[in-house]
Amino acid sequence: MKRRIKLLTSRSNGWGEARRKEALNQFIRGWVNYFKLADMKSLMQKVDLWYRRRLRMCIWKRWKPIRTRLRNLRKLGISNSKALKLASTRKGYWKISGTPTLNV
């Protein structure tokens, strides 16, 4: 499942956000419906945390320039000082997607 989600959230497939969202929605819905009789609550919770972090990473990659990151973080209601600190960081996409500030 993770391998397929990585393919669907890849930036190199040339899809827009609407198509990516639709494809992910179809895949996850189908996967959950197929395995719904199994006892998978804890596994699905772990996959859900990973999936959300992966989507945050994709969004962070799309907001490439610092000005764009700063503007969008302010729109989301993050304080100016935290937004500036997060927008100008040199850390990698995956590391930043796990920060508490970006989780908001």
C-alpha positions as semicolon CSV with decimal commas, in nm:
position;residue;x (nm);y (nm);z (nm)
1;M;0,000;0,000;0,000
2;K;0,279;0,244;0,090
3;R;0,456;0,178;-0,239
4;R;0,140;0,260;-0,432
5;I;0,076;0,577;-0,230
6;K;0,432;0,687;-0,301
7;L;0,365;0,645;-0,672
8;L;0,038;0,838;-0,650
9;T;0,195;1,125;-0,455
10;S;0,504;1,149;-0,675
11;R;0,569;1,489;-0,829
12;S;0,698;1,337;-1,150
13;N;0,361;1,204;-1,268
14;G;0,248;1,548;-1,390
15;W;-0,094;1,533;-1,226
16;G;-0,266;1,832;-1,074
17;E;-0,386;1,836;-0,717
18;A;-0,745;1,748;-0,810
19;R;-0,647;1,437;-1,003
20;R;-0,398;1,329;-0,736
21;K;-0,664;1,370;-0,467
22;E;-0,917;1,170;-0,666
23;A;-0,671;0,886;-0,738
24;L;-0,564;0,866;-0,373
25;N;-0,925;0,871;-0,258
26;Q;-1,019;0,586;-0,492
27;F;-0,718;0,376;-0,398
28;I;-0,754;0,415;-0,022
29;R;-1,129;0,363;-0,027
30;G;-1,092;0,047;-0,231
31;W;-0,811;-0,085;-0,012
32;V;-1,003;-0,021;0,311
33;N;-1,323;-0,178;0,174
34;Y;-1,135;-0,487;0,060
35;F;-0,972;-0,542;0,399
36;K;-1,249;-0,407;0,625
37;L;-1,330;-0,747;0,775
38;A;-0,975;-0,795;0,898
39;D;-0,861;-0,662;1,235
40;M;-0,645;-0,377;1,107
41;K;-0,727;-0,077;1,323
42;S;-0,375;-0,020;1,458
43;L;-0,216;-0,080;1,118
44;M;-0,452;0,167;0,951
45;Q;-0,379;0,428;1,216
46;K;-0,006;0,398;1,148
47;V;-0,059;0,416;0,772
48;D;-0,286;0,718;0,819
49;L;-0,016;0,906;1,013
50;W;0,240;0,823;0,747
51;Y;-0,001;0,916;0,464
52;R;-0,081;1,256;0,615
53;R;0,289;1,330;0,661
54;R;0,352;1,231;0,299
55;L;0,083;1,475;0,183
56;R;0,232;1,754;0,398
57;M;0,567;1,680;0,238
58;C;0,417;1,711;-0,112
59;I;0,255;2,043;-0,024
60;W;0,582;2,171;0,127
61;K;0,767;2,078;-0,193
62;R;0,513;2,272;-0,397
63;W;0,572;2,584;-0,185
64;K;0,932;2,608;-0,301
65;P;1,029;2,978;-0,258
66;I;1,060;3,112;0,096
67;R;0,815;3,392;0,025
68;T;0,550;3,143;-0,085
69;R;0,604;2,929;0,224
70;L;0,585;3,233;0,451
71;R;0,269;3,365;0,287
72;N;0,091;3,030;0,298
73;L;0,191;2,957;0,657
74;R;0,056;3,297;0,762
75;K;-0,270;3,220;0,579
76;L;-0,296;2,900;0,783
77;G;-0,280;3,104;1,105
78;I;0,075;3,030;1,220
79;S;0,240;3,319;1,403
80;N;0,479;3,537;1,207
81;S;0,790;3,436;1,400
82;K;0,722;3,062;1,375
83;A;0,631;3,096;1,007
84;L;0,953;3,283;0,928
85;K;1,161;3,030;1,116
86;L;0,996;2,735;0,940
87;A;0,993;2,893;0,594
88;S;1,364;2,969;0,594
89;T;1,483;2,636;0,729
90;R;1,738;2,426;0,540
91;K;1,607;2,093;0,666
92;G;1,471;1,834;0,427
93;Y;1,110;1,797;0,319
94;W;1,045;1,479;0,518
95;K;1,192;1,623;0,838
96;I;0,990;1,943;0,811
97;S;0,667;1,755;0,740
98;G;0,693;1,596;1,085
99;T;0,732;1,918;1,283
100;P;0,454;2,013;1,525
101;T;0,414;2,358;1,369
102;L;0,348;2,218;1,024
103;N;0,113;1,957;1,168
104;V;-0,123;2,239;1,262
